[in-house]
Amino acid sequence: MKLYLRSTLAASAVLALGLLNPGQSAQAEEWKFAIEEIQGSVQDAYASKFKEIIEQKTNGDIAVAVYPYGTLGTSGELTELVISGIIQFANSSPGHLGTLVPEIQVFSIPYLLSQNDEVNKKILTESETIYKDLAEDLEEKGLKLLTMYPEGEMVWTTNKPIRKPEDFKGFKMRVMVSPMLIEAYRAYGADPTPLPYAEVYGALQLKMIDGQVNPIFAIEEMKFYEVTDYMIWSGEQEFTTTVVTGTDWYSGLPEDQQKLIQEAISEANDYIFEVQRQYNKERLEKIKEAKPGINIIELTEEERQAFQEKAKAVRDKYIEMTGEEGKETLESLTKEIEQAEGSS
Ligand code: 6CS
């Protein structure tokens, strides 16, 4: 186990792990799975399903403890704990992983993934670009990529209507801590403000930022709708996440346990695609009930095109940041998406 930790917060998570044992039997081996979201979220549904499958398949010989957001640290710190082998699994979303693995930010390029859910499902579970090229990039940092899945379309929640790039002038838009996302909102003409997830509500309330972007289920459970007046669908992006484990830990496992993990990942994947769809649908109704005055705006095709046009520059920025290898990743992923769209 690598014991070097880059942040003191991550080190304090180690202490928290000692104190926060969610109570498994003393005999059971325990695998720890940290998520970037709170209980009741899409990531929680996935991790809970994974837990259920592992515990059932091993008759409880292996227990999985799920640690929700807020118990062990920020997204970046969770990734660090996985690399160090202190915890075994974590969600690590591209929007946060970009400072460590710049190539993964391909998923932060607006209007890259399809508008067709089935196409995205196929890409996120089978793409060679993801499971060969990007997986190698992660491997170099000590992370084994187990899977990727979508969590729903990103929706802007704002304090004013945004219908065209000019409306973003002087607008402080909160983004995840990713250089690509900063470039994306800069390209739209906004003033991007990277902040950790836990600070978004307070920053909106105190008017330090003017808006944020996330899938509907998150807007509901994090109560962002309480402190913003508009929900705007721009069609720019699907929120995606990865599930990672530590390369050192995983490669030290017996083959049957590696197989068990792969099976549980695949079963949990089948489950989550439907669950995230349902969560996003139901939570929109909850938001409308809780705040009937919320303004719902769906940008027209023409309005979306203006943002799409601006987003073209973001592809060049990605290549600038990642070089020849990133260029190949972007091209091969784009080709795979087009092919999947053609045969859907
Ligand atoms: O906006 C964020 O930072 C977060 N959004 C979601 C939906 N999940 C995790 C992530 O940290």
PDB file of C-alpha atoms and ligand atoms in Angstrom, residues 36-37 43 69 75 93 96 151 154 174-177 195-198 200 212-215 217-218 221 224 239 241, ligand 1:
ATOM      1  CA  GLU A  36     -19.120  11.725  -4.880  1.00  0.00           C
ATOM      2  CA  GLU A  37     -22.798  12.203  -4.111  1.00  0.00           C
ATOM      3  CA  GLN A  43     -24.043   7.049  -7.596  1.00  0.00           C
ATOM      4  CA  TYR A  69     -20.112  12.450  -0.177  1.00  0.00           C
ATOM      5  CA  SER A  75     -13.845  14.029  -5.353  1.00  0.00           C
ATOM      6  CA  SER A  93     -16.159  11.939 -12.545  1.00  0.00           C
ATOM      7  CA  HIS A  96     -12.973  16.330 -11.373  1.00  0.00           C
ATOM      8  CA  GLU A 151     -26.192  10.236 -14.808  1.00  0.00           C
ATOM      9  CA  MET A 154     -26.778  18.548 -17.650  1.00  0.00           C
ATOM     10  CA  ARG A 174     -19.982  27.352 -11.277  1.00  0.00           C
ATOM     11  CA  VAL A 175     -18.197  24.413 -12.908  1.00  0.00           C
ATOM     12  CA  MET A 176     -16.491  21.307 -11.548  1.00  0.00           C
ATOM     13  CA  VAL A 177     -12.775  21.668 -10.931  1.00  0.00           C
ATOM     14  CA  LEU A 195     -15.908  25.109  -6.855  1.00  0.00           C
ATOM     15  CA  PRO A 196     -16.255  21.802  -4.972  1.00  0.00           C
ATOM     16  CA  TYR A 197     -19.775  20.307  -4.985  1.00  0.00           C
ATOM     17  CA  ALA A 198     -20.395  21.008  -1.298  1.00  0.00           C
ATOM     18  CA  VAL A 200     -22.312  25.321  -4.601  1.00  0.00           C
ATOM     19  CA  GLN A 212     -24.465  26.101 -11.944  1.00  0.00           C
ATOM     20  CA  VAL A 213     -24.871  23.051 -14.156  1.00  0.00           C
ATOM     21  CA  ASN A 214     -25.835  19.494 -13.143  1.00  0.00           C
ATOM     22  CA  PRO A 215     -28.301  16.691 -13.892  1.00  0.00           C
ATOM     23  CA  PHE A 217     -31.619  14.530  -9.790  1.00  0.00           C
ATOM     24  CA  ALA A 218     -28.652  16.449  -8.336  1.00  0.00           C
ATOM     25  CA  GLU A 221     -31.283  16.573  -3.895  1.00  0.00           C
ATOM     26  CA  PHE A 224     -29.923  24.131  -6.057  1.00  0.00           C
ATOM     27  CA  PHE A 239     -23.073  13.951 -17.006  1.00  0.00           C
ATOM     28  CA  THR A 241     -18.850   9.249 -14.222  1.00  0.00           C
TER      29      THR A 241
HETATM   30  O1  6CS B   1     -21.179  19.032  -9.688  1.00  0.00           O
HETATM   31  C1  6CS B   1     -20.499  18.219  -9.082  1.00  0.00           C
HETATM   32  O2  6CS B   1     -19.437  18.525  -8.551  1.00  0.00           O
HETATM   33  C2  6CS B   1     -21.042  16.810  -8.889  1.00  0.00           C
HETATM   34  N1  6CS B   1     -22.176  16.548  -9.685  1.00  0.00           N
HETATM   35  C3  6CS B   1     -22.683  15.339  -9.692  1.00  0.00           C
HETATM   36  C4  6CS B   1     -23.985  15.080 -10.302  1.00  0.00           C
HETATM   37  N2  6CS B   1     -22.039  14.307  -9.142  1.00  0.00           N
HETATM   38  C5  6CS B   1     -20.753  14.382  -8.527  1.00  0.00           C
HETATM   39  C6  6CS B   1     -20.073  15.718  -8.762  1.00  0.00           C
HETATM   40  O3  6CS B   1     -19.105  15.962  -7.827  1.00  0.00           O
END
